[in-house]
XYZ file of N, CA and C in Angstrom:
819
model
N 107.515 79.164 101.880
C 107.177 78.448 103.132
C 105.955 77.563 102.999
N 104.958 78.127 102.246
C 103.718 77.350 102.105
C 103.530 76.846 100.642
N 104.634 76.687 99.936
C 104.510 76.360 98.501
C 103.812 75.008 98.241
N 103.907 74.104 99.214
C 103.284 72.795 99.019
C 101.775 72.902 98.929
N 101.225 74.002 99.373
C 99.760 74.167 99.421
C 99.196 74.957 98.290
N 100.040 75.508 97.436
C 99.581 76.434 96.417
C 98.549 75.773 95.522
N 98.708 74.514 95.196
C 97.789 73.862 94.260
C 96.419 73.680 94.870
N 96.381 73.640 96.248
C 95.100 73.407 96.913
C 94.415 74.771 97.187
N 95.120 75.691 97.782
C 94.559 76.975 98.161
C 95.418 78.081 97.555
N 95.248 78.327 96.285
C 96.024 79.380 95.622
C 95.583 80.734 96.079
N 94.295 80.949 96.149
C 93.777 82.261 96.540
C 92.655 82.092 97.572
N 92.547 83.003 98.464
C 91.490 82.985 99.450
C 90.527 84.092 99.146
N 89.309 83.928 99.673
C 88.296 84.972 99.558
C 87.795 85.312 100.947
N 87.224 86.477 101.103
C 86.686 86.878 102.389
C 85.591 85.902 102.840
N 84.742 85.511 101.903
C 83.662 84.599 102.274
C 84.202 83.246 102.698
N 85.285 82.804 102.064
C 85.899 81.548 102.454
C 86.514 81.619 103.833
N 87.211 82.706 104.153
C 87.808 82.874 105.440
C 86.770 83.034 106.536
N 85.637 83.678 106.221
C 84.541 83.775 107.163
C 83.928 82.379 107.376
N 83.858 81.579 106.330
C 83.383 80.197 106.443
C 84.234 79.428 107.431
N 85.562 79.590 107.322
C 86.457 78.899 108.269
C 86.227 79.357 109.703
N 85.998 80.626 109.879
C 85.735 81.192 111.226
C 84.472 80.604 111.817
N 83.439 80.440 111.019
C 82.137 79.933 111.489
C 82.189 78.406 111.695
N 82.861 77.727 110.783
C 82.922 76.236 110.922
C 84.101 75.723 110.111
N 85.256 75.420 110.749
C 86.408 74.918 110.008
C 86.115 73.664 109.175
N 85.211 72.818 109.671
C 84.896 71.562 108.925
C 84.252 71.921 107.584
N 83.267 72.822 107.602
C 82.620 73.189 106.360
C 83.610 73.826 105.383
N 84.514 74.639 105.912
C 85.544 75.221 105.041
C 86.366 74.127 104.361
N 86.776 73.125 105.139
C 87.587 72.048 104.557
C 86.823 71.271 103.489
N 85.563 70.958 103.746
C 84.775 70.203 102.778
C 84.700 70.965 101.451
N 84.496 72.259 101.565
C 84.252 73.031 100.351
C 85.531 73.481 99.640
N 86.495 73.990 100.400
C 87.633 74.655 99.778
C 88.887 73.775 99.665
N 89.029 72.783 100.524
C 90.210 71.884 100.421
C 89.830 70.563 99.782
N 88.790 69.946 100.301
C 88.310 68.669 99.653
C 87.579 68.937 98.343
N 87.127 70.177 98.181
C 86.428 70.599 96.971
C 85.203 69.749 96.690
N 84.416 69.467 97.723
C 83.175 68.748 97.571
C 82.086 69.760 97.157
N 81.615 69.587 95.986
C 80.591 70.519 95.472
C 79.220 69.863 95.566
N 78.271 70.609 96.050
C 76.899 70.109 96.202
C 75.977 70.799 95.173
N 75.044 70.034 94.645
C 74.066 70.650 93.703
C 73.016 71.492 94.409
N 72.969 71.354 95.757
C 71.930 72.020 96.510
C 72.203 73.512 96.638
N 71.113 74.252 96.737
C 71.209 75.698 96.905
C 69.981 76.205 97.677
N 70.206 77.082 98.607
C 69.115 77.645 99.385
C 68.375 78.708 98.587
N 67.080 78.807 98.796
C 66.280 79.762 98.063
C 66.749 81.203 98.331
N 67.205 81.482 99.521
C 67.676 82.849 99.845
C 68.874 83.207 98.987
N 69.821 82.275 98.839
C 71.005 82.556 98.017
C 70.627 82.689 96.548
N 69.736 81.809 96.071
C 69.290 81.855 94.692
C 68.650 83.211 94.392
N 67.764 83.629 95.259
C 67.086 84.928 95.062
C 68.083 86.070 95.055
N 69.034 86.054 95.984
C 70.029 87.083 96.059
C 70.845 87.178 94.794
N 71.239 86.050 94.202
C 72.045 86.054 92.988
C 71.192 86.665 91.819
N 69.926 86.359 91.725
C 69.104 86.866 90.649
C 68.887 88.372 90.795
N 68.743 88.859 92.033
C 68.616 90.307 92.228
C 69.912 91.011 91.828
N 71.037 90.439 92.232
C 72.328 91.000 91.830
C 72.473 91.038 90.321
N 72.056 90.008 89.646
C 72.171 89.995 88.156
C 71.242 91.056 87.536
N 70.087 91.218 88.127
C 69.179 92.246 87.596
C 69.762 93.650 87.772
N 70.376 93.914 88.904
C 70.991 95.238 89.126
C 72.235 95.425 88.265
N 72.944 94.317 88.029
C 74.093 94.379 87.107
C 73.591 94.742 85.706
N 72.500 94.140 85.253
C 71.916 94.443 83.973
C 71.474 95.925 83.918
N 70.863 96.396 84.970
C 70.439 97.782 85.040
C 71.618 98.734 84.781
N 72.709 98.538 85.528
C 73.851 99.454 85.364
C 74.633 99.233 84.068
N 74.577 98.045 83.514
C 75.219 97.851 82.209
C 74.461 98.635 81.125
N 73.140 98.691 81.286
C 72.349 99.511 80.364
C 72.658 100.974 80.552
N 72.783 101.417 81.796
C 73.062 102.819 82.083
C 74.456 103.192 81.506
N 75.437 102.315 81.716
C 76.768 102.539 81.151
C 76.783 102.654 79.640
N 75.821 101.992 79.003
C 75.725 102.034 77.571
C 74.922 103.235 77.065
N 74.530 104.066 77.981
C 73.801 105.308 77.591
C 72.304 105.130 77.537
N 71.803 104.008 78.032
C 70.356 103.780 77.991
C 69.847 103.788 79.443
N 68.663 104.358 79.610
C 68.006 104.295 80.955
C 66.760 103.390 80.816
N 66.891 102.189 81.213
C 65.791 101.245 81.025
C 64.641 101.551 82.007
N 63.422 101.249 81.532
C 62.274 101.350 82.451
C 62.294 100.211 83.437
N 61.596 100.381 84.510
C 61.568 99.359 85.546
C 60.955 98.065 84.999
N 59.998 98.180 84.108
C 59.386 96.957 83.524
C 60.440 96.092 82.806
N 61.380 96.732 82.137
C 62.420 95.991 81.457
C 63.364 95.246 82.393
N 63.660 95.899 83.556
C 64.505 95.277 84.533
C 63.807 94.065 85.162
N 62.533 94.268 85.466
C 61.773 93.169 86.062
C 61.568 92.020 85.111
N 61.422 92.321 83.797
C 61.320 91.259 82.808
C 62.636 90.453 82.736
N 63.733 91.191 82.827
C 65.053 90.513 82.800
C 65.178 89.635 84.037
N 64.784 90.118 85.189
C 64.817 89.354 86.428
C 63.989 88.059 86.292
N 62.789 88.193 85.760
C 61.931 87.016 85.617
C 62.548 86.001 84.688
N 63.166 86.497 83.586
C 63.792 85.587 82.631
C 64.923 84.792 83.211
N 65.842 85.477 83.961
C 66.976 84.745 84.527
C 66.533 83.873 85.686
N 65.483 84.261 86.374
C 64.931 83.377 87.436
C 64.471 82.069 86.831
N 63.725 82.130 85.768
C 63.178 80.929 85.137
C 64.300 80.104 84.498
N 65.267 80.728 83.865
C 66.307 80.002 83.180
C 67.244 79.287 84.163
N 67.481 79.890 85.303
C 68.433 79.329 86.252
C 67.815 78.499 87.378
N 66.518 78.417 87.412
C 65.882 77.628 88.429
C 66.228 76.130 88.193
N 66.449 75.381 89.276
C 66.738 73.959 89.171
C 66.062 73.246 90.342
N 66.079 71.914 90.247
C 65.282 71.106 91.205
C 65.997 70.801 92.512
N 67.159 71.446 92.760
C 67.843 71.222 94.046
C 67.882 72.512 94.836
N 66.903 73.354 94.626
C 66.785 74.612 95.432
C 65.865 74.282 96.613
N 66.377 74.533 97.807
C 65.640 74.164 99.018
C 65.076 75.375 99.728
N 63.888 75.221 100.281
C 63.296 76.219 101.170
C 63.265 75.654 102.557
N 64.079 76.213 103.434
C 64.202 75.672 104.798
C 63.051 76.079 105.681
N 62.447 77.218 105.426
C 61.361 77.719 106.262
C 60.024 77.129 105.833
N 59.391 76.499 106.764
C 58.089 75.866 106.486
C 57.031 76.898 106.113
N 56.227 76.537 105.171
C 55.097 77.390 104.824
C 55.392 78.457 103.752
N 56.668 78.571 103.376
C 57.030 79.557 102.356
C 57.209 78.891 101.010
N 56.888 79.616 99.966
C 56.905 79.073 98.583
C 57.883 79.859 97.734
N 58.261 79.249 96.609
C 59.213 79.925 95.727
C 58.611 81.229 95.194
N 57.286 81.292 95.035
C 56.637 82.521 94.552
C 56.832 83.639 95.522
N 56.877 83.328 96.820
C 57.085 84.366 97.825
C 58.471 85.013 97.626
N 59.459 84.185 97.352
C 60.821 84.702 97.169
C 60.948 85.420 95.831
N 60.298 84.923 94.817
C 60.313 85.599 93.528
C 59.775 87.033 93.680
N 58.659 87.176 94.365
C 58.038 88.494 94.520
C 58.884 89.375 95.485
N 59.567 88.739 96.437
C 60.493 89.484 97.273
C 61.589 90.118 96.429
N 62.151 89.339 95.523
C 63.152 89.891 94.572
C 62.646 91.022 93.748
N 61.419 90.886 93.251
C 60.819 91.976 92.482
C 60.696 93.238 93.332
N 60.269 93.075 94.577
C 60.128 94.229 95.470
C 61.495 94.910 95.707
N 62.510 94.106 95.930
C 63.865 94.639 96.152
C 64.324 95.483 94.949
N 64.120 94.965 93.769
C 64.562 95.679 92.535
C 63.770 96.930 92.346
N 62.461 96.878 92.505
C 61.593 98.046 92.307
C 61.927 99.111 93.326
N 62.198 98.718 94.574
C 62.543 99.714 95.616
C 63.871 100.381 95.299
N 64.849 99.592 94.846
C 66.191 100.148 94.514
C 66.020 101.094 93.324
N 65.229 100.700 92.375
C 65.036 101.547 91.144
C 64.460 102.890 91.566
N 63.411 102.901 92.358
C 62.752 104.148 92.739
C 63.704 105.053 93.541
N 64.491 104.441 94.404
C 65.359 105.190 95.300
C 66.545 105.770 94.552
N 67.016 105.130 93.486
C 68.285 105.545 92.859
C 68.134 106.184 91.493
N 66.969 106.145 90.858
C 66.828 106.771 89.584
C 67.071 108.291 89.749
N 67.664 108.996 88.774
C 67.947 108.567 87.387
C 69.262 107.919 87.162
N 69.943 107.425 88.203
C 71.173 106.674 88.077
C 72.281 107.522 87.432
N 72.510 108.680 88.088
C 73.488 109.635 87.610
C 74.898 109.387 88.142
N 75.077 108.331 88.886
C 76.376 108.043 89.446
C 77.394 107.805 88.341
N 78.642 108.163 88.616
C 79.694 107.914 87.639
C 80.264 106.528 87.921
N 79.663 105.556 87.262
C 80.022 104.146 87.531
C 81.307 103.793 86.743
N 82.274 103.318 87.506
C 83.570 102.903 86.924
C 83.506 101.442 86.465
N 82.775 100.629 87.172
C 82.701 99.195 86.802
C 81.672 98.486 87.599
N 81.184 97.360 87.078
C 80.218 96.508 87.751
C 80.709 95.074 87.705
N 80.437 94.353 88.801
C 80.892 92.963 88.947
C 82.406 92.854 88.619
N 83.193 93.668 89.305
C 84.651 93.715 89.078
C 85.314 92.587 89.829
N 86.066 91.752 89.136
C 86.837 90.678 89.774
C 88.135 91.273 90.340
N 88.383 91.014 91.614
C 89.562 91.539 92.294
C 90.535 90.372 92.551
N 91.779 90.609 92.232
C 92.847 89.635 92.515
C 93.994 90.463 93.090
N 94.263 90.237 94.379
C 95.262 91.099 95.051
C 95.994 90.314 96.117
N 96.985 90.978 96.711
C 97.828 90.337 97.723
C 97.773 91.135 99.017
N 97.881 90.453 100.112
C 97.941 91.140 101.431
C 99.395 91.500 101.670
N 99.589 92.753 101.997
C 100.972 93.282 102.226
C 101.885 93.056 101.027
N 101.312 92.925 99.852
C 102.148 92.723 98.678
C 102.845 91.402 98.630
N 102.381 90.466 99.439
C 103.036 89.165 99.583
C 102.287 88.133 98.730
N 103.014 87.520 97.777
C 102.404 86.532 96.861
C 101.853 85.336 97.602
N 102.341 85.083 98.826
C 101.857 83.942 99.604
C 100.439 84.175 100.151
N 99.976 85.442 100.115
C 98.676 85.756 100.661
C 97.820 86.427 99.559
N 97.471 85.611 98.602
C 96.652 86.151 97.472
C 95.205 86.030 97.832
N 94.427 87.060 97.470
C 93.013 87.109 97.749
C 92.241 87.350 96.445
N 90.962 87.016 96.496
C 90.113 87.254 95.344
C 88.741 87.691 95.843
N 87.994 88.375 94.970
C 86.682 88.791 95.336
C 85.995 89.446 94.151
N 84.694 89.712 94.298
C 83.933 90.404 93.231
C 83.256 91.592 93.807
N 83.535 92.741 93.301
C 82.975 94.004 93.726
C 81.671 94.272 92.948
N 80.578 94.465 93.639
C 79.308 94.668 92.927
C 79.340 95.904 92.065
N 79.869 97.001 92.565
C 79.881 98.217 91.769
C 80.969 99.156 92.309
N 81.637 99.840 91.414
C 82.642 100.835 91.779
C 82.309 102.157 91.091
N 82.150 103.211 91.897
C 81.904 104.558 91.382
C 83.139 105.403 91.583
N 83.372 106.369 90.698
C 84.555 107.249 90.762
C 84.189 108.580 90.173
N 84.490 109.641 90.933
C 84.107 111.011 90.458
C 85.145 111.607 89.534
N 86.253 110.924 89.228
C 87.256 111.418 88.343
C 88.353 112.208 89.059
N 88.186 112.403 90.350
C 89.172 113.149 91.151
C 89.780 112.295 92.266
N 89.742 111.003 92.102
C 90.369 110.125 93.085
C 89.465 109.737 94.227
N 88.203 110.126 94.150
C 87.227 109.746 95.198
C 86.392 108.564 94.707
N 86.499 107.452 95.390
C 85.835 106.218 95.000
C 84.759 105.813 96.007
N 83.790 105.051 95.492
C 82.788 104.437 96.318
C 82.688 102.940 95.883
N 82.829 102.068 96.889
C 82.679 100.623 96.687
C 81.289 100.234 97.172
N 80.464 99.721 96.249
C 79.063 99.440 96.586
C 78.816 97.925 96.679
N 77.970 97.546 97.598
C 77.630 96.132 97.776
C 76.120 96.044 97.991
N 75.467 95.083 97.324
C 74.025 94.893 97.464
C 73.748 93.710 98.347
N 72.900 93.885 99.317
C 72.532 92.825 100.276
C 71.011 92.614 100.210
N 70.617 91.324 100.085
C 69.187 91.022 100.041
C 68.682 90.354 101.315
N 69.567 90.106 102.234
C 69.191 89.413 103.456
C 68.272 90.198 104.368
N 67.809 89.516 105.412
C 66.829 90.161 106.358
C 67.513 91.179 107.264
N 68.771 90.996 107.538
C 69.436 91.825 108.543
C 70.266 92.932 107.873
N 69.976 94.174 108.204
C 70.802 95.275 107.743
C 71.858 95.560 108.825
N 73.041 95.871 108.386
C 74.112 96.206 109.321
C 73.802 97.514 110.053
N 74.128 97.575 111.321
C 74.107 98.817 112.051
C 75.361 99.603 111.643
N 75.435 100.877 112.002
C 76.609 101.662 111.662
C 77.836 101.035 112.329
N 77.707 100.610 113.553
C 78.819 99.989 114.293
C 79.284 98.707 113.605
N 78.348 97.895 113.130
C 78.703 96.667 112.417
C 79.387 96.990 111.098
N 78.879 97.973 110.363
C 79.491 98.344 109.085
C 80.919 98.863 109.301
N 81.127 99.577 110.376
C 82.451 100.132 110.650
C 83.467 99.011 110.965
N 82.958 97.814 111.298
C 83.872 96.727 111.620
C 83.896 95.633 110.513
N 83.047 95.770 109.534
C 82.950 94.765 108.506
C 84.181 94.650 107.642
N 84.595 93.441 107.260
C 85.851 93.297 106.588
C 85.804 93.182 105.062
N 84.673 92.781 104.511
C 84.657 92.448 103.081
C 84.974 93.651 102.194
N 84.224 94.713 102.340
C 84.455 95.899 101.485
C 85.768 96.585 101.802
N 86.183 96.460 103.089
C 87.507 97.020 103.429
C 88.616 96.288 102.714
N 88.463 94.965 102.547
C 89.442 94.216 101.750
C 89.446 94.689 100.309
N 88.274 94.996 99.780
C 88.192 95.482 98.404
C 88.881 96.848 98.311
N 88.820 97.656 99.372
C 89.551 98.938 99.400
C 91.053 98.667 99.304
N 91.529 97.663 100.032
C 92.955 97.326 99.955
C 93.311 96.940 98.520
N 92.484 96.199 97.835
C 92.716 95.815 96.474
C 92.738 97.032 95.553
N 91.750 97.919 95.765
C 91.669 99.118 94.944
C 92.888 99.999 95.084
N 93.375 100.175 96.274
C 94.536 101.029 96.501
C 95.811 100.387 95.929
N 95.831 99.048 95.865
C 96.979 98.374 95.245
C 96.976 98.584 93.756
N 95.818 98.609 93.155
C 95.699 98.576 91.688
C 95.609 99.961 91.033
N 95.317 100.973 91.824
C 95.168 102.323 91.270
C 95.990 103.309 92.026
N 96.632 104.194 91.290
C 97.530 105.169 91.937
C 96.832 106.476 92.302
N 95.614 106.709 91.803
C 94.958 107.983 91.978
C 93.996 108.003 93.156
N 94.013 106.953 93.993
C 93.002 106.876 95.052
C 93.279 107.926 96.142
N 92.341 108.800 96.389
C 92.443 109.799 97.425
C 91.556 109.488 98.597
N 90.349 109.021 98.302
C 89.368 108.747 99.337
C 88.472 107.608 98.913
N 88.100 106.755 99.858
C 87.226 105.613 99.554
C 86.085 105.549 100.541
N 84.901 105.458 100.044
C 83.711 105.204 100.856
C 83.187 103.814 100.591
N 82.786 103.119 101.641
C 82.241 101.800 101.545
C 80.726 101.912 101.720
N 79.960 101.378 100.762
C 78.516 101.627 100.767
C 77.757 100.318 100.607
N 76.889 100.055 101.591
C 76.047 98.872 101.555
C 74.593 99.253 101.236
N 74.003 98.552 100.285
C 72.580 98.767 99.971
C 71.800 97.557 100.470
N 70.993 97.755 101.467
C 70.131 96.686 101.965
C 68.797 96.816 101.248
N 68.751 96.139 100.090
C 67.680 96.402 99.126
C 66.320 95.966 99.557
N 66.238 95.060 100.552
C 64.940 94.639 101.064
C 64.223 95.812 101.749
N 65.014 96.726 102.310
C 64.418 97.842 103.089
C 64.703 99.217 102.511
N 65.528 99.288 101.458
C 65.913 100.607 100.925
C 66.850 101.369 101.833
N 67.581 100.627 102.684
C 68.499 101.251 103.634
C 69.912 101.286 103.000
N 70.584 102.452 103.181
C 71.997 102.603 102.714
C 72.865 102.910 103.954
N 73.939 102.184 104.123
C 74.867 102.429 105.212
C 76.240 102.660 104.604
N 76.918 103.723 105.094
C 78.241 104.079 104.594
C 79.288 104.036 105.691
N 80.516 103.771 105.284
C 81.567 103.689 106.295
C 82.925 104.019 105.580
N 83.917 104.308 106.412
C 85.264 104.545 105.896
C 86.283 103.839 106.799
N 87.487 103.677 106.271
C 88.533 103.006 107.032
C 89.807 103.863 107.062
N 90.486 103.854 108.154
C 91.808 104.499 108.296
C 92.846 103.501 107.803
N 94.043 104.001 107.540
C 95.152 103.119 107.151
C 95.461 102.120 108.275
N 95.329 102.576 109.521
C 95.596 101.667 110.607
C 94.587 100.540 110.664
N 93.323 100.844 110.368
C 92.279 99.828 110.395
C 92.506 98.802 109.257
N 92.933 99.321 108.125
C 93.220 98.413 106.983
C 94.393 97.487 107.326
N 95.383 98.040 108.018
C 96.528 97.224 108.378
C 96.133 96.165 109.402
N 95.285 96.541 110.321
C 94.799 95.546 111.329
C 94.015 94.427 110.653
N 93.206 94.792 109.671
C 92.440 93.786 108.918
C 93.364 92.869 108.170
N 94.378 93.440 107.520
C 95.367 92.631 106.790
C 96.024 91.618 107.744
N 96.407 92.064 108.906
C 97.026 91.189 109.871
C 96.130 90.066 110.328
N 94.865 90.371 110.548
C 93.920 89.330 111.032
C 93.662 88.337 109.914
N 93.582 88.756 108.666
C 93.371 87.846 107.578
C 94.584 86.933 107.366
N 95.778 87.496 107.476
C 96.983 86.681 107.328
C 97.083 85.677 108.431
N 96.662 86.057 109.612
C 96.711 85.159 110.767
C 95.784 83.988 110.546
N 94.602 84.241 109.989
C 93.642 83.170 109.730
C 94.133 82.234 108.631
N 94.758 82.808 107.596
C 95.315 82.002 106.538
C 96.436 81.101 107.085
N 97.296 81.665 107.957
C 98.381 80.877 108.541
C 97.793 79.719 109.361
N 96.718 79.982 110.095
C 96.103 78.939 110.899
C 95.585 77.812 110.054
N 94.943 78.190 108.921
C 94.423 77.146 107.998
C 95.575 76.302 107.461
N 96.626 76.955 107.068
C 97.754 76.239 106.447
C 98.455 75.345 107.465
N 98.503 75.823 108.700
C 99.133 74.992 109.740
C 98.304 73.759 110.000
N 96.985 73.865 110.073
C 96.115 72.714 110.186
C 96.399 71.703 109.078
N 96.511 72.199 107.882
C 96.699 71.338 106.711
C 98.106 70.667 106.757
N 99.088 71.453 107.119
C 100.451 70.938 107.160
C 100.598 69.806 108.204
N 99.961 70.002 109.354
C 100.109 69.034 110.435
C 99.108 67.869 110.302
N 98.201 67.951 109.331
C 97.228 66.923 109.155
C 96.215 66.885 110.281
N 96.091 67.971 110.995
C 95.111 68.021 112.097
C 93.680 68.209 111.555
N 92.758 67.935 112.421
C 91.355 68.020 112.015
C 90.903 69.472 111.912
N 89.902 69.692 111.045
C 89.203 70.958 110.993
C 87.897 70.711 111.744
N 87.796 71.146 112.999
C 86.660 70.767 113.821
C 85.352 71.410 113.346
N 84.292 70.660 113.537
C 82.934 71.191 113.257
C 82.464 72.052 114.399
N 81.887 73.178 114.091
C 81.284 74.060 115.127
C 79.787 74.034 114.960
N 79.110 73.372 115.884
C 77.655 73.305 115.757
C 76.987 74.591 116.190
N 76.043 75.033 115.379
C 75.292 76.297 115.664
C 74.008 76.232 114.880
N 73.226 77.282 114.981
C 71.970 77.396 114.220
C 72.244 77.368 112.710
N 73.463 77.747 112.296
C 73.794 77.735 110.898
C 73.840 76.353 110.294
N 73.921 75.342 111.161
C 73.882 73.938 110.680
C 72.587 73.655 109.908
N 71.519 74.377 110.245
C 70.215 74.146 109.595
C 70.257 74.467 108.121
N 71.245 75.288 107.680
C 71.333 75.692 106.276
C 72.548 75.053 105.641
N 73.140 74.053 106.267
C 74.410 73.451 105.733
C 74.060 72.207 104.929
N 74.808 72.037 103.782
C 74.595 70.922 102.899
C 75.645 69.810 103.057
N 76.464 69.903 104.109
C 77.533 68.922 104.320
C 77.271 67.981 105.494
N 76.015 67.695 105.797
C 75.687 66.813 106.905
C 76.241 65.422 106.685
N 76.215 64.924 105.419
C 76.718 63.591 105.148
C 78.218 63.461 105.453
N 78.924 64.535 105.286
C 80.411 64.509 105.539
C 80.766 64.891 106.976
N 79.872 65.558 107.660
C 80.182 66.137 108.972
C 80.223 65.062 110.063
N 81.275 65.055 110.885
C 81.399 64.071 111.947
C 80.407 64.276 113.091
N 79.785 65.480 113.148
C 78.834 65.780 114.180
C 77.400 65.495 113.760
N 77.197 65.134 112.486
C 75.820 64.940 112.003
C 75.672 63.531 111.386
N 74.466 63.140 111.133
C 74.174 61.886 110.529
C 73.120 62.030 109.407
N 73.398 61.437 108.275
C 72.420 61.487 107.143
C 72.318 62.888 106.560
N 71.246 63.075 105.786
C 71.043 64.382 105.144
C 70.385 65.358 106.140
N 70.491 66.616 105.801
C 69.963 67.679 106.660
C 68.447 67.636 106.670
N 67.822 67.359 107.810
C 66.334 67.271 107.862
C 65.651 68.627 107.800
N 66.435 69.682 107.933
C 65.843 71.048 107.907
C 65.614 71.569 106.519
N 66.178 70.925 105.520
C 66.029 71.391 104.133
C 65.572 70.311 103.168
N 64.480 69.620 103.516
C 64.011 68.571 102.627
C 63.044 69.092 101.564
N 62.629 70.318 101.705
C 61.529 70.823 100.870
C 62.038 71.403 99.561
N 62.403 70.528 98.642
C 62.853 71.005 97.306
C 61.623 71.358 96.504
N 61.794 72.461 95.746
C 60.641 72.985 95.020
C 60.635 72.470 93.577
């Protein structure tokens, strides 16, 4: 039915579908028109470096080594320096890149103190997920799982690291779709799954939030994701516009030049470091 679109949108991601929900125009610029920007926000850059440092930590643990915190922080500093580029923007006035660098250090040190000696039975880190909704090839999804733990008896934990300012409440975690989609992928790919816990680490505060999903909730999520995908494909098929939704999020958007609701470059992010 949707074969004509396969070359454009072969697989969807949760973040992509959330992007469509927040602003269809931004989704089109990025995922259909494939307009790539060299710009990057300092918050996203810092989050990626913290993720990479924690990935390094658990790769060492999986290899039978327990690294000292100094070694993890040295690795963080190294990848920060190597990957820094001149199109990283700081939208908030008065803040410097050093502030964010030290924020990342604090996140890593706090996580290390809270979780040592890292005795979890880690099944995998940075696992790429490729799966289908309802087993239908027309609804292929992709994602990356930060960490998967398994006790050997069919009990799994899907872990996600968050560096942002806002921690999910229990109610918000119980409704969140990203890790629940990863549970759908896990249950498709493994036959021994008995129980799955979804675990968020809000590393800025040392807060951990856990949640679970029923089969009915997973089916409802599947239905809502398929509905959103169908809506996107219908827009594309009919050649209709992907409308821009103006909100506070526009202040962090790099598609002002393309957006019909904006003019010129984004004035909120001129402060390149």
